[in-house]
XYZ file of C-alpha atoms in Angstrom:
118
model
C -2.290 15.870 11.324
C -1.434 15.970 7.357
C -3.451 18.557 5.795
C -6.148 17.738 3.674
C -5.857 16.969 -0.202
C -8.917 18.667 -1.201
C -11.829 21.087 -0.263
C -12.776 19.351 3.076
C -12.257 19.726 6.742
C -10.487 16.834 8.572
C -13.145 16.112 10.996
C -16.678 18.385 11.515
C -18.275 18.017 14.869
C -22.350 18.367 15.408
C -23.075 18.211 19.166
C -21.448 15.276 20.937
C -20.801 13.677 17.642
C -17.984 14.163 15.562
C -17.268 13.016 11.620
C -13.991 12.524 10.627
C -13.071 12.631 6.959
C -11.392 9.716 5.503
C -7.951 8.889 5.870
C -5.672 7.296 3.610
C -1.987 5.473 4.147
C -0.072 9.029 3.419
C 3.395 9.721 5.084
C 4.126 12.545 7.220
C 5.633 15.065 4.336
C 1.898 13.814 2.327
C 3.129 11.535 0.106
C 2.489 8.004 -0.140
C 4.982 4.799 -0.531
C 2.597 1.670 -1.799
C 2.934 -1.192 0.647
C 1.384 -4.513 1.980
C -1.882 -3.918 3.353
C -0.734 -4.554 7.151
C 1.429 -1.254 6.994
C -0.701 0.926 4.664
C -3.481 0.132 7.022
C -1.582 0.749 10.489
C -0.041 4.202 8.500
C -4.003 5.300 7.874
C -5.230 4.248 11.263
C -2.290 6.390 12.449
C -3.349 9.381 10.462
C -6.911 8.715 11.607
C -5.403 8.770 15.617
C -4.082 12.082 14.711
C -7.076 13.553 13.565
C -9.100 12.163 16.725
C -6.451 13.569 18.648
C -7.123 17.173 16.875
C -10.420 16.620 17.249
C -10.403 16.464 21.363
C -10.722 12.352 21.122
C -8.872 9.172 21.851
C -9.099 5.530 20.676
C -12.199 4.955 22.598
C -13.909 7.784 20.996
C -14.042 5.782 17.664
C -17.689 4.581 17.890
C -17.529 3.358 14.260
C -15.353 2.931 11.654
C -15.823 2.620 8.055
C -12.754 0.697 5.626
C -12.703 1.069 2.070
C -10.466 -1.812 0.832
C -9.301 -2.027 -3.001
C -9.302 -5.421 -2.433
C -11.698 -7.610 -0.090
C -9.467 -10.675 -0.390
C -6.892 -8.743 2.041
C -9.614 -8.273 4.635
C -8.003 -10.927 7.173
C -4.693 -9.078 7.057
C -6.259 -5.342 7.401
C -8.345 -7.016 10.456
C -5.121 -8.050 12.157
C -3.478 -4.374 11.425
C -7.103 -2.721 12.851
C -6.857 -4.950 16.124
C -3.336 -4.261 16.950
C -4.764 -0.454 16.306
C -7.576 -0.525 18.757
C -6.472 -3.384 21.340
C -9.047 -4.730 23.498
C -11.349 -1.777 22.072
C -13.347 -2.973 19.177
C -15.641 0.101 17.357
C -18.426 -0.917 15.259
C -17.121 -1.482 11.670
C -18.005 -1.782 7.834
C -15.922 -2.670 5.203
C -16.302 -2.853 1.755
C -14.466 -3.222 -1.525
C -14.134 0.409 -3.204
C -12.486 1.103 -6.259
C -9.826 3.155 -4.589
C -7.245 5.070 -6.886
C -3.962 4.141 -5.820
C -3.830 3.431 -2.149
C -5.133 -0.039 -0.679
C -7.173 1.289 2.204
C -8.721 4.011 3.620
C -10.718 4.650 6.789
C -13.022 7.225 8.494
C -14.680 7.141 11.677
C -17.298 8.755 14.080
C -16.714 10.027 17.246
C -18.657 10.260 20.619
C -17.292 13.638 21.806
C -19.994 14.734 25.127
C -20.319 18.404 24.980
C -18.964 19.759 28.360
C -21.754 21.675 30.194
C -21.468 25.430 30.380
């Protein structure tokens, strides 16, 4: 899990639910390579695995995702990168057009985590 670039946590968890801060298409090392949207899109989903991982989570955790595109007319291509992501497994989603900075997508999630009994 790459650290985060500013005063945040990765993910915050309230009860069985758990937020997960947005991820963006940054490498390993943090730093960040511009790309088409297929592989800046499968290298944020990645990051976002990771942090579901942390988190206690797996791909079916995802209840609902949230995409930020800079650019709506690539939706069909970041759709294709999301469903080889997920497979069969299809969270709820929203997507919208965001004026990101420098990076074409970014995603965040929630999480169903149940709360073991004690």
């Amino acid at each position: 899990m790459i650290p985060p670039a500013g005063h945040y946590r990765p993910f915050v968890r309230a009860g069985d639910t758990v937020y997960v801060s947005g991820q963006v298409p940054r490498l390993p090392d943090g730093s960040y390579e511009p790309a088409d949207v297929a592989t800046e899109t499968a290298l944020a989903l990645r990051n976002l695995a990771a942090v579901v991982e942390a988190a206690g989570g797996g791909p079916t955790s995802v209840v609902k995702v949230t995409a930020y595109l800079a650019d709506l007319a690539d939706f069909a291509e970041f759709d294709r990168a999301c469903a080889a992501h997920f497979g069969a497994w299809k969270p709820a989603r929203t997507t919208v057009a965001a004026g990101l900075r420098s990076v074409k997508v970014e995603v965040d999630a929630v999480l169903h985590l149940p709360v073991a009994p004690r």
